[in-house]
């Protein structure tokens, strides 16, 4: 008699709110570990390819990380006319670094990630994002970022806060003190970009509202732009654009950026402009 | 001894692809029935309020139907300078009609819905969308829409195809013959809007691609615009804008529309422009 073949069906669920669940079929648990700060898992899924999960929450997927990383990088890079020194906070997976390394004019990138284990895991299992971490311009610092930034003054043209959600290890990165520290670390025409969560579910929209309010107090120019990231809660994702001098639309160097011939799959300079035109309910939420 | 209180936990799952599930907690099954065409359910959920489900698939939710219905209606209404006669195909829930009824200049609305039971259920249980179906300008026809449109010539300024997904009862509404029939039913400066699915998951993106290709053959102007609808697969939703004469951006009557003082929560005339600036991967998919 032939034995029946039994296949285990695995599903990973990201809890978008306590009443909404987003589940993806898993083919294989690639790697898992417990760091000093959090539980780290890399799974292979049928629809999204590899996914990185921290403390049970979805961070990036192979299928749509390009949207997040292109939008957090190319929007400021197409506005600021001479970015030489960049600070990236968080970003342990390397995706933001990969996009920054497409610009030959960038001379120095400091990456400050609190959890070295995340980077080690991505270097081993998520080379799609970590592939440029060996660029000689990249300097990795595995330490607490608030302390790191406090020591800096007039150091950077661009700071990108590519950190996890505003609770857990990244909690201190969503306070007014932190934004003031970033302001000081930026040169006189510097730009600060930070990931801002989603405006849709009330548990996230409150943190968007709070972060935007505090950045607005610190920076002369402060606005928000949006994109579609299907694997994130609600799929409607916001980034904050705060700047000492440049306006993200009036100062967009459209022709100049297009002449660089940088290959992107989501970002283009028309979409750049469109991403700052927000729905009415989001403008009301942010008091814009 | 006190009895333990046991609460049943109900979850409704919309299968986004065969490998992705979107689940929402259900408080109550409000109404269910089987029509000649499909199974119809209205559920009360904790996060999305009431939701309408046809044959197990999510159609609209009380929390975000305003995004879908505003974007399918106000985009063409802010472009065409004198819409008097409108044909709406599908739209049995009444949401599109509710938005159209905000325009005093519209004189006549024909709504052609194949399944009267959907409208009856929404009139009884989903008054948030069905509230304007009693407007004297609205004429409801419960019949097969392809046959209905075939009889029309130079009849409408605007046709909105607000039908379900391109399989099941609405299947015939995604063919070239159907778009040609709509072309004939429109006046010489008419506009056709149709819901176009999502570009993200391959099972949907193929139908977007096919529909866009066929509309482009029939209409001189044909493009696509996007919005964020969190409860729909991927949250990234597209609409087709096809027109005999008007360009959706060059012919946008911005000041005129704003003077109307129409109350919206998603749509505004800046966002109108932004919604036509598509991500690079979507432009490539649609050969734009």
XYZ file of C-alpha atoms in Angstrom:
576
model
C 0.000 0.000 0.000
C 1.319 3.468 -0.916
C 1.599 5.958 1.863
C -0.496 9.112 1.546
C 1.636 12.243 1.003
C 0.841 14.854 3.606
C 2.092 18.399 2.997
C 2.263 20.889 5.793
C 0.689 24.226 4.848
C 2.458 27.124 6.556
C 1.066 30.646 6.751
C 2.700 33.717 8.281
C 0.314 36.389 9.544
C 1.143 40.051 9.999
C -1.389 41.605 12.361
C -2.241 44.953 10.696
C -4.506 45.989 13.557
C -6.061 43.863 16.253
C -9.000 43.315 13.893
C -7.183 42.914 10.564
C -4.819 40.115 9.538
C -2.648 39.856 6.440
C -1.419 36.319 5.755
C 0.989 34.933 3.232
C 1.713 31.313 2.380
C 5.180 30.218 3.470
C 7.297 27.744 1.573
C 10.245 27.612 3.937
C 11.578 29.091 7.156
C 15.016 30.147 5.893
C 16.628 31.441 9.083
C 15.600 32.500 12.564
C 17.470 33.856 15.555
C 17.090 35.821 18.722
C 19.301 38.911 18.992
C 19.955 41.088 22.014
C 17.062 43.296 20.852
C 14.538 41.190 19.009
C 13.523 37.985 17.285
C 14.589 37.909 13.618
C 13.063 35.621 10.972
C 13.608 35.295 7.249
C 10.905 33.289 5.476
C 10.418 32.282 1.871
C 6.850 32.963 0.770
C 5.009 31.947 -2.400
C 3.767 35.402 -3.354
C 6.331 37.844 -1.920
C 9.562 35.859 -2.196
C 11.800 36.244 0.848
C 10.466 38.328 3.727
C 12.220 39.780 6.784
C 10.221 39.690 10.025
C 11.263 41.393 13.291
C 9.449 40.412 16.492
C 6.676 38.916 14.371
C 6.158 42.093 12.303
C 6.772 42.245 8.586
C 9.663 44.565 7.665
C 10.380 44.025 3.965
C 9.451 41.608 1.191
C 11.521 40.769 -1.848
C 8.541 41.560 -4.118
C 7.944 45.163 -3.065
C 10.977 46.406 -1.079
C 12.012 48.306 -4.233
C 9.063 50.667 -3.768
C 9.989 51.566 -0.194
C 13.720 51.906 -0.862
C 13.353 53.893 -4.091
C 10.897 56.327 -2.548
C 12.935 56.924 0.619
C 16.103 57.603 -1.450
C 15.417 59.114 -4.875
C 12.911 61.759 -3.751
C 15.529 63.719 -1.713
C 18.342 62.854 -4.166
C 16.411 64.451 -7.058
C 15.925 67.648 -5.025
C 19.242 68.317 -3.237
C 21.824 69.469 -5.832
C 25.015 68.146 -4.177
C 24.650 65.306 -1.703
C 28.090 64.164 -0.619
C 27.617 62.932 2.969
C 24.665 60.808 4.013
C 23.569 59.378 7.342
C 21.169 56.423 7.290
C 19.561 55.396 10.568
C 18.282 51.849 10.809
C 18.304 50.307 7.334
C 20.013 47.147 8.565
C 18.744 45.219 5.538
C 20.852 47.394 3.214
C 18.105 48.334 0.718
C 18.454 52.102 1.218
C 22.245 51.813 0.917
C 21.811 49.903 -2.367
C 19.797 52.806 -3.827
C 22.202 55.480 -2.499
C 25.161 53.662 -4.069
C 23.648 54.327 -7.509
C 24.913 57.945 -7.160
C 28.593 58.387 -7.973
C 28.546 61.868 -6.428
C 27.944 60.511 -2.920
C 31.281 60.294 -1.115
C 30.485 58.970 2.349
C 27.580 57.027 3.863
C 27.285 56.383 7.599
C 24.811 53.669 8.513
C 23.805 53.438 12.165
C 21.901 50.273 12.999
C 21.284 49.198 16.565
C 21.128 45.469 15.820
C 24.143 43.960 14.047
C 22.334 40.619 13.855
C 19.802 42.062 11.384
C 22.594 43.086 9.030
C 24.424 39.780 9.463
C 21.253 37.829 8.668
C 20.571 39.975 5.577
C 24.169 39.683 4.381
C 23.755 35.928 4.511
C 20.164 35.463 3.334
C 18.862 38.712 1.764
C 21.576 39.682 -0.724
C 18.967 41.423 -2.921
C 18.980 44.287 -0.406
C 22.383 43.872 1.261
C 24.373 43.655 -2.000
C 26.035 47.094 -1.714
C 26.960 47.074 1.970
C 30.533 46.302 0.909
C 30.808 49.555 -1.081
C 33.928 51.382 0.218
C 31.892 54.538 0.801
C 29.688 52.732 3.344
C 30.656 52.881 7.037
C 28.571 50.723 9.348
C 28.129 51.640 13.007
C 26.269 49.198 15.200
C 25.107 51.332 18.072
C 22.253 53.358 19.491
C 21.489 56.006 16.882
C 20.269 58.865 19.095
C 23.610 58.863 20.910
C 25.464 58.714 17.587
C 23.613 61.631 16.005
C 24.041 63.803 19.121
C 27.780 63.972 18.465
C 27.326 65.338 14.934
C 27.167 68.985 13.814
C 26.952 70.314 10.201
C 28.040 66.892 9.050
C 25.470 65.639 6.529
C 23.605 66.776 3.408
C 20.970 64.098 3.842
C 19.705 62.045 6.785
C 17.360 59.122 6.112
C 15.529 57.626 9.086
C 14.744 54.151 7.810
C 13.793 52.584 11.106
C 11.130 50.223 12.266
C 7.828 51.225 13.751
C 7.644 53.833 16.526
C 7.671 51.288 19.346
C 10.204 48.657 20.296
C 13.914 49.447 19.824
C 13.199 52.409 17.486
C 10.934 54.225 19.934
C 13.332 57.122 20.717
C 13.519 58.007 17.015
C 10.059 59.529 16.929
C 10.549 62.338 19.485
C 11.090 66.071 19.040
C 14.509 65.837 20.672
C 15.577 63.382 18.004
C 14.402 65.621 15.138
C 16.244 68.585 16.697
C 19.389 66.487 16.903
C 19.026 65.632 13.206
C 18.583 69.325 12.377
C 21.889 70.109 14.088
C 23.667 67.235 12.330
C 22.570 68.531 8.905
C 24.389 71.192 6.884
C 22.634 74.507 6.161
C 20.761 73.080 3.150
C 20.230 69.582 4.532
C 17.226 67.306 4.063
C 15.716 64.834 6.552
C 13.570 61.954 5.277
C 11.743 59.654 7.626
C 9.344 56.798 7.162
C 6.025 57.851 8.544
C 3.665 54.866 8.697
C 0.171 54.781 7.224
C -2.633 57.341 7.586
C -5.452 54.786 7.319
C -5.787 52.702 10.480
C -6.230 54.863 13.549
C -3.512 53.072 15.542
C -0.932 54.139 12.936
C -2.389 57.498 11.923
C -1.901 58.894 15.419
C 1.847 58.273 15.195
C 1.997 59.903 11.736
C 0.201 62.915 13.162
C 2.524 63.164 16.159
C 5.739 62.790 14.143
C 4.661 65.360 11.545
C 3.692 67.879 14.221
C 7.089 67.623 15.895
C 9.134 67.807 12.687
C 7.174 70.909 11.633
C 8.306 72.728 14.776
C 11.966 71.976 14.034
C 12.315 72.422 10.229
C 11.340 75.422 8.051
C 10.040 73.145 5.259
C 8.090 70.068 6.289
C 5.699 68.037 4.217
C 4.663 64.458 3.520
C 4.641 62.249 0.438
C 2.963 58.930 -0.274
C 3.353 55.699 -2.175
C 1.768 52.280 -2.641
C 3.480 49.456 -0.690
C 1.104 46.493 -0.970
C 2.645 44.374 1.811
C 2.433 47.137 4.461
C -0.659 47.832 6.573
C -3.276 49.480 4.320
C -0.763 49.641 1.436
C -0.821 53.438 1.768
C 2.554 54.544 3.078
C 3.829 58.016 3.979
C 7.296 59.539 4.237
C 8.183 62.844 5.848
C 10.246 65.356 3.829
C 11.809 68.012 6.109
C 14.332 70.484 4.857
C 16.254 73.633 5.778
C 16.175 75.201 2.320
C 14.751 73.105 -0.539
C 11.136 72.688 -1.546
C 10.474 69.135 -2.813
C 8.522 70.258 -5.893
C 9.842 73.751 -6.737
C 13.448 72.550 -6.351
C 13.046 69.206 -8.138
C 15.899 68.947 -10.674
C 13.856 66.938 -13.157
C 16.065 67.007 -16.270
C 19.242 66.674 -14.278
C 17.988 63.558 -12.456
C 16.708 61.975 -15.665
C 20.079 62.536 -17.342
C 21.726 60.376 -14.639
C 20.055 57.334 -16.216
C 19.388 55.665 -12.857
C 17.326 52.518 -13.245
C 14.146 52.480 -11.108
C 10.982 50.407 -11.148
C 8.678 52.655 -9.088
C 10.192 56.154 -8.899
C 10.109 58.618 -11.772
C 10.128 62.418 -11.712
C 6.434 62.746 -12.668
C 5.466 60.411 -9.866
C 7.760 62.457 -7.582
C 5.468 65.452 -8.042
C 2.286 63.384 -7.794
C 3.397 61.759 -4.533
C 3.116 65.105 -2.703
C -0.552 65.581 -3.723
C -2.292 63.943 -0.782
C -5.900 62.848 -0.303
C -8.101 65.324 1.536
C -8.473 63.109 4.609
C -4.674 62.836 4.959
C -4.252 66.617 4.639
C -6.851 67.085 7.349
C -5.119 64.523 9.580
C -1.834 66.421 9.217
C -3.393 69.863 9.474
C -2.103 70.825 5.997
C -20.420 27.869 40.168
C -20.411 30.611 37.500
C -20.480 29.463 33.948
C -17.525 30.501 31.790
C -18.489 33.013 29.094
C -17.450 31.755 25.695
C -17.448 34.218 22.837
C -17.355 33.045 19.273
C -14.650 34.823 17.262
C -15.677 35.248 13.627
C -13.275 36.216 10.836
C -14.096 36.824 7.176
C -11.247 36.193 4.742
C -10.911 37.714 1.284
C -8.508 35.624 -0.752
C -6.314 38.245 -2.532
C -4.413 35.586 -4.452
C -4.164 31.882 -3.804
C -1.169 32.663 -1.568
C -2.378 35.844 0.172
C -5.280 36.223 2.586
C -6.806 39.370 4.004
C -8.949 38.752 7.076
C -11.171 41.014 9.094
C -12.856 40.370 12.421
C -16.618 40.090 12.124
C -19.049 41.257 14.769
C -22.245 40.163 13.103
C -23.605 38.576 9.952
C -26.216 41.210 9.079
C -27.900 39.646 6.049
C -27.254 36.881 3.552
C -29.109 35.597 0.535
C -28.700 33.708 -2.687
C -29.817 35.577 -5.817
C -30.272 34.227 -9.331
C -26.651 35.253 -10.022
C -24.641 35.041 -6.832
C -24.424 34.721 -3.093
C -24.763 38.087 -1.320
C -23.582 38.778 2.255
C -23.506 41.923 4.356
C -21.307 41.630 7.451
C -20.513 44.035 10.262
C -16.774 44.107 10.935
C -14.801 45.700 13.761
C -12.344 47.642 11.600
C -14.198 48.357 8.339
C -17.802 48.751 9.532
C -20.319 47.103 7.227
C -18.957 45.207 4.241
C -20.677 43.859 1.113
C -19.462 40.472 -0.119
C -20.490 38.840 -3.421
C -19.720 35.141 -3.927
C -17.219 35.358 -1.075
C -15.339 38.329 -2.548
C -15.168 41.703 -0.851
C -16.930 44.437 -2.854
C -17.078 47.517 -0.611
C -16.483 48.452 3.017
C -18.095 51.282 4.908
C -14.655 52.569 5.980
C -13.137 53.112 2.540
C -15.908 52.984 -0.089
C -15.674 56.796 -0.231
C -12.253 56.510 -1.901
C -13.495 54.226 -4.672
C -16.725 56.149 -5.297
C -15.143 59.610 -5.211
C -12.355 58.616 -7.592
C -14.655 56.899 -10.109
C -16.981 59.943 -10.196
C -15.211 63.262 -9.549
C -12.241 62.700 -11.873
C -14.415 62.718 -15.043
C -16.844 65.281 -13.583
C -13.997 67.784 -13.054
C -12.913 67.365 -16.692
C -16.107 67.235 -18.789
C -17.635 70.745 -18.890
C -21.325 69.802 -19.219
C -22.384 66.349 -18.080
C -26.140 66.047 -18.349
C -26.764 62.359 -19.097
C -24.906 59.578 -17.314
C -24.971 55.800 -17.636
C -23.700 53.764 -14.706
C -23.136 50.054 -15.235
C -23.154 47.853 -12.165
C -23.015 50.076 -9.086
C -25.856 48.187 -7.410
C -24.738 49.448 -3.988
C -25.550 53.033 -4.989
C -22.229 54.655 -3.967
C -21.428 56.022 -7.430
C -24.988 57.371 -7.753
C -24.596 59.121 -4.366
C -21.522 60.982 -5.647
C -23.127 61.845 -9.018
C -26.180 63.290 -7.255
C -23.922 65.983 -5.730
C -23.980 67.694 -9.174
C -27.122 69.761 -9.802
C -26.239 70.011 -13.494
C -26.757 66.282 -14.080
C -30.253 65.759 -15.466
C -30.593 62.024 -15.994
C -28.808 58.947 -14.611
C -29.434 55.457 -15.975
C -28.173 52.686 -13.721
C -28.008 49.204 -15.242
C -27.424 46.478 -12.662
C -27.859 42.815 -13.509
C -28.777 41.738 -9.983
C -31.742 43.527 -8.367
C -31.111 41.595 -5.140
C -27.822 43.489 -4.588
C -29.637 46.812 -4.743
C -32.495 45.562 -2.559
C -30.026 44.328 0.078
C -28.123 47.654 0.018
C -31.337 49.681 0.214
C -32.216 47.776 3.361
C -28.798 47.380 5.017
C -26.248 49.719 3.370
C -27.976 53.111 3.348
C -24.600 54.886 3.522
C -24.147 54.062 -0.174
C -27.750 53.577 -1.332
C -29.072 56.845 0.168
C -29.549 58.671 -3.141
C -31.094 55.894 -5.215
C -34.475 57.585 -4.688
C -33.320 60.782 -6.427
C -35.860 61.525 -9.195
C -33.034 61.780 -11.767
C -32.047 58.147 -11.161
C -33.592 55.449 -13.370
C -32.798 51.889 -12.389
C -32.763 49.109 -14.981
C -32.241 45.582 -13.727
C -30.997 43.762 -16.772
C -27.957 42.567 -18.683
C -25.907 45.681 -19.386
C -24.252 44.718 -22.687
C -27.698 44.267 -24.257
C -28.837 47.566 -22.734
C -25.888 49.601 -24.018
C -26.174 48.098 -27.517
C -29.462 49.937 -28.038
C -27.943 53.335 -27.262
C -26.416 55.850 -29.657
C -25.114 59.381 -28.882
C -27.004 59.191 -25.635
C -24.570 59.893 -22.797
C -21.890 62.411 -21.778
C -20.385 59.993 -19.270
C -20.421 56.212 -18.848
C -19.076 54.721 -15.621
C -18.407 50.981 -15.583
C -18.583 50.245 -11.876
C -18.808 46.502 -12.103
C -17.319 43.614 -10.226
C -14.204 41.767 -11.213
C -13.697 40.558 -14.789
C -15.028 37.086 -14.131
C -18.421 35.889 -12.933
C -21.522 37.823 -14.017
C -19.481 40.869 -15.154
C -17.228 38.930 -17.520
C -18.678 40.332 -20.770
C -17.894 43.892 -19.634
C -14.161 43.528 -20.210
C -14.201 42.806 -23.982
C -13.402 45.024 -26.963
C -16.953 44.666 -28.253
C -18.231 46.128 -25.007
C -15.902 49.145 -25.167
C -16.936 49.756 -28.805
C -20.563 49.644 -27.738
C -19.829 52.236 -25.040
C -18.060 54.437 -27.612
C -21.193 54.430 -29.772
C -23.461 55.179 -26.799
C -21.382 58.273 -25.899
C -21.835 61.730 -27.413
C -18.999 63.256 -29.469
C -17.170 64.529 -26.367
C -18.070 61.659 -24.055
C -15.915 60.034 -21.362
C -15.786 56.373 -20.317
C -14.481 55.453 -16.843
C -13.964 51.883 -15.805
C -12.559 50.221 -12.734
C -9.400 48.469 -13.708
C -8.220 46.235 -10.848
C -4.716 46.314 -9.385
C -1.352 46.240 -11.176
C 0.483 44.415 -8.383
C -0.471 40.732 -8.226
C 0.061 38.997 -11.537
C -3.405 37.414 -11.569
C -4.960 40.903 -11.613
C -2.344 42.770 -13.604
C -2.988 40.642 -16.676
C -6.631 41.748 -16.723
C -5.595 45.416 -16.321
C -3.233 45.000 -19.236
C -5.861 43.346 -21.437
C -8.586 45.901 -20.675
C -6.267 48.866 -21.271
C -5.065 47.457 -24.585
C -8.607 47.030 -25.871
C -9.853 50.447 -24.750
C -6.833 52.098 -26.421
C -7.892 50.653 -29.773
C -11.373 52.100 -29.455
C -10.851 55.597 -27.925
C -8.554 58.432 -29.118
C -7.571 59.324 -25.511
C -6.954 56.471 -23.130
C -5.012 56.526 -19.890
C -5.081 55.160 -16.357
C -5.194 56.749 -12.913
C -4.573 55.319 -9.475
C -5.637 55.579 -5.860
C -5.176 53.930 -2.469
C -8.040 51.599 -1.442
C -6.744 49.726 1.620
C -9.377 46.970 1.659
C -8.783 45.933 -1.982
C -6.077 43.468 -3.081
C -2.697 45.252 -2.804
C -4.441 48.536 -1.903
C -3.228 49.945 -5.238
C -6.242 50.436 -7.458
C -6.476 51.645 -11.054
C -9.236 53.234 -13.112
C -9.301 53.662 -16.878
C -10.024 57.125 -18.312
C -11.040 56.921 -21.991
C -12.351 59.875 -23.881
C -13.282 61.122 -27.350
C -12.049 64.680 -26.822
C -10.891 65.677 -23.343
C -7.469 65.176 -21.803
C -7.769 64.428 -18.060
C -5.034 66.881 -17.025
C -4.965 69.557 -19.748
C -8.762 69.864 -19.619
C -9.140 69.731 -15.831
C -11.407 72.643 -14.827
C -9.714 73.173 -11.486
C -11.152 76.504 -10.338
C -14.582 75.727 -11.693
C -14.760 72.410 -9.802
C -13.484 73.966 -6.584
C -16.128 76.690 -6.805
C -18.857 74.007 -6.718
C -18.004 73.427 -3.049
C -18.549 69.664 -3.271
C -17.586 67.902 -0.069
C -15.047 65.092 -0.550
C -12.754 63.179 1.791
C -10.268 61.717 -0.720
C -10.579 63.614 -4.014
C -9.164 67.084 -4.561
C -7.961 68.738 -7.767
C -4.249 68.498 -6.857
C -4.633 64.785 -6.177
C -6.532 64.550 -9.500
C -3.346 65.519 -11.329
C -1.116 63.368 -9.140
C -3.273 60.275 -9.680
C -2.274 60.163 -13.375
C 1.477 60.029 -12.556
C 2.006 56.279 -12.407
C 4.913 54.223 -11.062
C 7.409 53.083 -13.669
C 6.469 49.408 -13.346
C 2.799 50.221 -14.000
C 3.687 52.326 -17.066
C 5.743 49.425 -18.392
C 2.901 46.976 -17.740
C 0.525 49.190 -19.737
C 3.035 50.022 -22.458
C 2.783 53.746 -21.703
